[in-house]
PDB file of C-alpha atoms and ligand atoms in Angstrom:
ATOM      1  CA  UNK A   1      92.456  60.855  89.402  1.00  0.00           C
ATOM      2  CA  UNK A   2      95.773  59.405  90.581  1.00  0.00           C
ATOM      3  CA  UNK A   3      98.583  61.822  89.698  1.00  0.00           C
ATOM      4  CA  UNK A   4     102.187  60.778  89.096  1.00  0.00           C
ATOM      5  CA  UNK A   5     105.191  63.089  88.633  1.00  0.00           C
ATOM      6  CA  UNK A   6     108.613  61.982  87.335  1.00  0.00           C
ATOM      7  CA  UNK A   7     111.562  64.155  88.401  1.00  0.00           C
ATOM      8  CA  UNK A   8     115.168  64.455  87.184  1.00  0.00           C
ATOM      9  CA  UNK A   9     117.733  67.257  86.955  1.00  0.00           C
ATOM     10  CA  UNK A  10     117.219  68.966  83.592  1.00  0.00           C
ATOM     11  CA  UNK A  11     113.745  67.593  82.667  1.00  0.00           C
ATOM     12  CA  UNK A  12     114.967  66.990  79.112  1.00  0.00           C
ATOM     13  CA  UNK A  13     116.186  63.352  79.252  1.00  0.00           C
ATOM     14  CA  UNK A  14     115.197  60.871  81.951  1.00  0.00           C
ATOM     15  CA  UNK A  15     111.952  62.241  83.413  1.00  0.00           C
ATOM     16  CA  UNK A  16     110.291  63.184  80.090  1.00  0.00           C
ATOM     17  CA  UNK A  17     111.122  59.672  78.847  1.00  0.00           C
ATOM     18  CA  UNK A  18     109.633  58.061  81.983  1.00  0.00           C
ATOM     19  CA  UNK A  19     106.539  60.256  81.539  1.00  0.00           C
ATOM     20  CA  UNK A  20     106.258  59.297  77.838  1.00  0.00           C
ATOM     21  CA  UNK A  21     106.567  55.558  78.513  1.00  0.00           C
ATOM     22  CA  UNK A  22     104.117  55.751  81.433  1.00  0.00           C
ATOM     23  CA  UNK A  23     101.541  57.796  79.460  1.00  0.00           C
ATOM     24  CA  UNK A  24     101.734  55.354  76.557  1.00  0.00           C
ATOM     25  CA  UNK A  25     101.176  52.358  78.872  1.00  0.00           C
ATOM     26  CA  UNK A  26      98.299  54.082  80.668  1.00  0.00           C
ATOM     27  CA  UNK A  27      96.680  54.744  77.279  1.00  0.00           C
ATOM     28  CA  UNK A  28      97.264  51.153  76.059  1.00  0.00           C
ATOM     29  CA  UNK A  29      95.734  49.750  79.237  1.00  0.00           C
ATOM     30  CA  UNK A  30      92.765  52.148  78.992  1.00  0.00           C
ATOM     31  CA  UNK A  31      93.480  53.701  82.367  1.00  0.00           C
ATOM     32  CA  UNK A  32      93.703  57.306  81.180  1.00  0.00           C
ATOM     33  CA  UNK A  33      90.551  58.406  83.005  1.00  0.00           C
ATOM     34  CA  UNK A  34      92.084  57.121  86.279  1.00  0.00           C
ATOM     35  CA  UNK A  35      95.786  58.031  86.103  1.00  0.00           C
ATOM     36  CA  UNK A  36      97.577  61.140  84.827  1.00  0.00           C
ATOM     37  CA  UNK A  37     101.261  62.030  84.724  1.00  0.00           C
ATOM     38  CA  UNK A  38     103.749  64.856  84.257  1.00  0.00           C
ATOM     39  CA  UNK A  39     107.480  65.454  84.688  1.00  0.00           C
ATOM     40  CA  UNK A  40     109.704  68.204  86.075  1.00  0.00           C
ATOM     41  CA  UNK A  41     113.347  69.010  86.814  1.00  0.00           C
ATOM     42  CA  UNK A  42     115.124  70.500  89.814  1.00  0.00           C
ATOM     43  CA  UNK A  43     117.175  72.733  87.479  1.00  0.00           C
ATOM     44  CA  UNK A  44     115.906  75.769  85.599  1.00  0.00           C
ATOM     45  CA  UNK A  45     118.279  75.763  82.594  1.00  0.00           C
ATOM     46  CA  UNK A  46     115.936  74.187  80.051  1.00  0.00           C
ATOM     47  CA  UNK A  47     112.527  75.585  81.025  1.00  0.00           C
ATOM     48  CA  UNK A  48     110.191  75.582  78.005  1.00  0.00           C
ATOM     49  CA  UNK A  49     112.424  73.326  75.887  1.00  0.00           C
ATOM     50  CA  UNK A  50     111.383  70.006  74.397  1.00  0.00           C
ATOM     51  CA  UNK A  51     113.390  66.905  75.336  1.00  0.00           C
ATOM     52  CA  UNK A  52     116.969  66.433  74.139  1.00  0.00           C
ATOM     53  CA  UNK A  53     116.910  65.409  70.417  1.00  0.00           C
ATOM     54  CA  UNK A  54     118.870  62.221  71.255  1.00  0.00           C
ATOM     55  CA  UNK A  55     116.208  61.236  73.813  1.00  0.00           C
ATOM     56  CA  UNK A  56     113.394  62.061  71.373  1.00  0.00           C
ATOM     57  CA  UNK A  57     115.086  59.855  68.742  1.00  0.00           C
ATOM     58  CA  UNK A  58     115.557  56.862  71.058  1.00  0.00           C
ATOM     59  CA  UNK A  59     111.972  57.157  72.327  1.00  0.00           C
ATOM     60  CA  UNK A  60     110.564  57.332  68.785  1.00  0.00           C
ATOM     61  CA  UNK A  61     112.509  54.166  67.826  1.00  0.00           C
ATOM     62  CA  UNK A  62     110.346  52.472  70.474  1.00  0.00           C
ATOM     63  CA  UNK A  63     107.116  54.113  69.333  1.00  0.00           C
ATOM     64  CA  UNK A  64     107.052  56.740  72.084  1.00  0.00           C
ATOM     65  CA  UNK A  65     106.407  60.361  71.119  1.00  0.00           C
ATOM     66  CA  UNK A  66     107.911  62.894  73.562  1.00  0.00           C
ATOM     67  CA  UNK A  67     106.073  66.226  73.547  1.00  0.00           C
ATOM     68  CA  UNK A  68     106.739  67.485  77.091  1.00  0.00           C
ATOM     69  CA  UNK A  69     108.147  70.998  77.574  1.00  0.00           C
ATOM     70  CA  UNK A  70     110.619  71.263  80.452  1.00  0.00           C
ATOM     71  CA  UNK A  71     109.499  72.879  83.684  1.00  0.00           C
ATOM     72  CA  UNK A  72     111.018  73.303  87.123  1.00  0.00           C
ATOM     73  CA  UNK A  73     109.612  71.451  90.131  1.00  0.00           C
ATOM     74  CA  UNK A  74     107.737  73.607  92.657  1.00  0.00           C
ATOM     75  CA  UNK A  75     106.750  73.059  96.281  1.00  0.00           C
ATOM     76  CA  UNK A  76     103.040  72.814  95.421  1.00  0.00           C
ATOM     77  CA  UNK A  77     103.774  69.734  93.275  1.00  0.00           C
ATOM     78  CA  UNK A  78     104.168  67.845  96.543  1.00  0.00           C
ATOM     79  CA  UNK A  79     100.562  68.674  97.392  1.00  0.00           C
ATOM     80  CA  UNK A  80      99.184  68.145  93.866  1.00  0.00           C
ATOM     81  CA  UNK A  81     100.719  64.763  93.014  1.00  0.00           C
ATOM     82  CA  UNK A  82     100.083  61.419  94.718  1.00  0.00           C
ATOM     83  CA  UNK A  83     103.430  59.962  93.648  1.00  0.00           C
ATOM     84  CA  UNK A  84     106.761  61.623  92.897  1.00  0.00           C
ATOM     85  CA  UNK A  85     109.309  59.297  91.262  1.00  0.00           C
ATOM     86  CA  UNK A  86     112.895  60.513  91.589  1.00  0.00           C
ATOM     87  CA  UNK A  87     115.644  59.557  89.114  1.00  0.00           C
ATOM     88  CA  UNK A  88     118.740  59.639  91.326  1.00  0.00           C
ATOM     89  CA  UNK A  89     120.150  60.364  94.767  1.00  0.00           C
ATOM     90  CA  UNK A  90     121.490  63.833  93.986  1.00  0.00           C
ATOM     91  CA  UNK A  91     118.065  64.899  92.702  1.00  0.00           C
ATOM     92  CA  UNK A  92     116.526  63.481  95.912  1.00  0.00           C
ATOM     93  CA  UNK A  93     118.976  65.500  98.024  1.00  0.00           C
ATOM     94  CA  UNK A  94     118.162  68.670  96.112  1.00  0.00           C
ATOM     95  CA  UNK A  95     114.424  68.038  96.525  1.00  0.00           C
ATOM     96  CA  UNK A  96     114.808  67.518 100.285  1.00  0.00           C
ATOM     97  CA  UNK A  97     116.943  70.629 100.672  1.00  0.00           C
ATOM     98  CA  UNK A  98     115.021  73.025  98.468  1.00  0.00           C
ATOM     99  CA  UNK A  99     111.595  71.834  97.362  1.00  0.00           C
ATOM    100  CA  UNK A 100     109.780  69.333  99.594  1.00  0.00           C
ATOM    101  CA  UNK A 101     107.377  71.210 101.909  1.00  0.00           C
ATOM    102  CA  UNK A 102     106.757  70.279 105.552  1.00  0.00           C
ATOM    103  CA  UNK A 103     103.740  68.035 105.020  1.00  0.00           C
ATOM    104  CA  UNK A 104     103.833  66.630 101.513  1.00  0.00           C
ATOM    105  CA  UNK A 105     100.828  64.695 100.267  1.00  0.00           C
ATOM    106  CA  UNK A 106     103.000  62.842  97.748  1.00  0.00           C
ATOM    107  CA  UNK A 107     104.683  59.512  98.286  1.00  0.00           C
ATOM    108  CA  UNK A 108     108.250  60.309  97.253  1.00  0.00           C
ATOM    109  CA  UNK A 109     110.068  57.276  95.845  1.00  0.00           C
ATOM    110  CA  UNK A 110     113.124  56.319  93.834  1.00  0.00           C
ATOM    111  CA  UNK A 111     112.268  55.209  90.289  1.00  0.00           C
ATOM    112  CA  UNK A 112     114.728  52.334  90.653  1.00  0.00           C
ATOM    113  CA  UNK A 113     112.782  50.908  93.603  1.00  0.00           C
ATOM    114  CA  UNK A 114     110.783  49.400  90.726  1.00  0.00           C
ATOM    115  CA  UNK A 115     113.793  48.044  88.821  1.00  0.00           C
ATOM    116  CA  UNK A 116     114.113  44.320  89.590  1.00  0.00           C
ATOM    117  CA  UNK A 117     117.929  44.472  89.627  1.00  0.00           C
ATOM    118  CA  UNK A 118     118.115  47.433  92.066  1.00  0.00           C
ATOM    119  CA  UNK A 119     121.830  47.574  91.149  1.00  0.00           C
ATOM    120  CA  UNK A 120     121.823  51.230  92.142  1.00  0.00           C
ATOM    121  CA  UNK A 121     119.244  53.814  93.170  1.00  0.00           C
ATOM    122  CA  UNK A 122     120.387  56.043  90.285  1.00  0.00           C
ATOM    123  CA  UNK A 123     119.012  56.097  86.748  1.00  0.00           C
ATOM    124  CA  UNK A 124     122.229  57.142  84.947  1.00  0.00           C
ATOM    125  CA  UNK A 125     122.137  60.589  83.411  1.00  0.00           C
ATOM    126  CA  UNK A 126     122.712  60.115  79.650  1.00  0.00           C
ATOM    127  CA  UNK A 127     123.119  63.839  78.965  1.00  0.00           C
ATOM    128  CA  UNK A 128     126.876  63.918  79.503  1.00  0.00           C
ATOM    129  CA  UNK A 129     127.655  60.572  77.860  1.00  0.00           C
ATOM    130  CA  UNK A 130     127.577  58.986  74.421  1.00  0.00           C
ATOM    131  CA  UNK A 131     124.657  58.160  72.147  1.00  0.00           C
ATOM    132  CA  UNK A 132     124.248  54.574  73.434  1.00  0.00           C
ATOM    133  CA  UNK A 133     123.505  55.810  76.956  1.00  0.00           C
ATOM    134  CA  UNK A 134     120.039  56.795  75.764  1.00  0.00           C
ATOM    135  CA  UNK A 135     119.127  53.218  74.815  1.00  0.00           C
ATOM    136  CA  UNK A 136     120.454  51.958  78.165  1.00  0.00           C
ATOM    137  CA  UNK A 137     118.230  54.471  79.943  1.00  0.00           C
ATOM    138  CA  UNK A 138     115.270  53.493  77.761  1.00  0.00           C
ATOM    139  CA  UNK A 139     115.613  49.805  78.692  1.00  0.00           C
ATOM    140  CA  UNK A 140     115.993  50.612  82.383  1.00  0.00           C
ATOM    141  CA  UNK A 141     113.053  53.014  82.518  1.00  0.00           C
ATOM    142  CA  UNK A 142     110.830  50.803  80.374  1.00  0.00           C
ATOM    143  CA  UNK A 143     111.087  47.988  82.952  1.00  0.00           C
ATOM    144  CA  UNK A 144     110.857  50.226  86.015  1.00  0.00           C
ATOM    145  CA  UNK A 145     107.893  52.215  84.704  1.00  0.00           C
ATOM    146  CA  UNK A 146     106.030  49.019  83.767  1.00  0.00           C
ATOM    147  CA  UNK A 147     106.625  47.591  87.239  1.00  0.00           C
ATOM    148  CA  UNK A 148     105.548  50.845  88.879  1.00  0.00           C
ATOM    149  CA  UNK A 149     102.277  50.902  86.930  1.00  0.00           C
ATOM    150  CA  UNK A 150     101.564  47.281  87.914  1.00  0.00           C
ATOM    151  CA  UNK A 151     102.184  48.261  91.552  1.00  0.00           C
ATOM    152  CA  UNK A 152      99.727  51.201  91.250  1.00  0.00           C
ATOM    153  CA  UNK A 153      97.026  49.085  89.613  1.00  0.00           C
ATOM    154  CA  UNK A 154      97.213  46.493  92.397  1.00  0.00           C
ATOM    155  CA  UNK A 155      97.565  48.922  95.286  1.00  0.00           C
ATOM    156  CA  UNK A 156      94.728  51.223  94.213  1.00  0.00           C
ATOM    157  CA  UNK A 157      92.600  48.469  92.605  1.00  0.00           C
ATOM    158  CA  UNK A 158      92.444  50.501  89.391  1.00  0.00           C
ATOM    159  CA  UNK A 159      90.055  49.208  86.732  1.00  0.00           C
ATOM    160  CA  UNK A 160      89.821  50.122  83.053  1.00  0.00           C
ATOM    161  CA  UNK A 161      87.767  53.132  82.015  1.00  0.00           C
TER     162      UNK A 161
HETATM  163  P1  LIG B   1     118.143  64.920  82.765  1.00  0.00           P
HETATM  164  O1  LIG B   1     119.573  65.172  82.087  1.00  0.00           O
HETATM  165  O2  LIG B   1     118.277  65.305  84.216  1.00  0.00           O
HETATM  166  O3  LIG B   1     117.928  63.436  82.591  1.00  0.00           O
HETATM  167  O4  LIG B   1     117.147  65.773  81.999  1.00  0.00           O
HETATM  168  C1  LIG B   1     120.211  66.434  82.154  1.00  0.00           C
HETATM  169  C2  LIG B   1     119.951  67.392  81.207  1.00  0.00           C
HETATM  170  C3  LIG B   1     120.581  68.630  81.273  1.00  0.00           C
HETATM  171  C4  LIG B   1     121.480  68.892  82.287  1.00  0.00           C
HETATM  172  C5  LIG B   1     121.733  67.928  83.248  1.00  0.00           C
HETATM  173  C6  LIG B   1     121.100  66.704  83.181  1.00  0.00           C
HETATM  174  N1  LIG B   1     122.154  70.151  82.349  1.00  0.00           N
HETATM  175  O5  LIG B   1     123.072  70.306  83.184  1.00  0.00           O
HETATM  176  O6  LIG B   1     121.797  71.086  81.598  1.00  0.00           O
END
């Protein structure tokens, strides 16, 4: 089983959305016996909470049901997961400083490596902004997550279950 972890700051907006989109695609493409996913945050403020209601609403408008409960990243995640996809540069810095162990098994990558525009390495954090920021983040993550899954399928020669 190939394991993928999406990581942001609070684990209530960007990473649960990326996880929800990815899980839905994996299911659609009948790859769920080959690939699994989860999400986590570097912060501990929202542990146990479901995603932000504004993120849940935007996701559901696109047919994606977010059920994840927030959890904090832990060092062992970098031994358990094959890929860790990071939402922005400040989260990456925090991971390097506080969470990534000496010999991680995971490939640790920026989510926006898989965004064709690569305008920035940061998926903007919609939590502080207005309502429309959630749709912007949906569009950005939808493309990046699709591209990332295509990359995985090719690289690991993954076939349907
Ligand atoms: P996320 O957004 O990292 O995309 O889940 C945030 C949610 C909550 C907070 C920060 C970012 N917070 O400071 O509580």
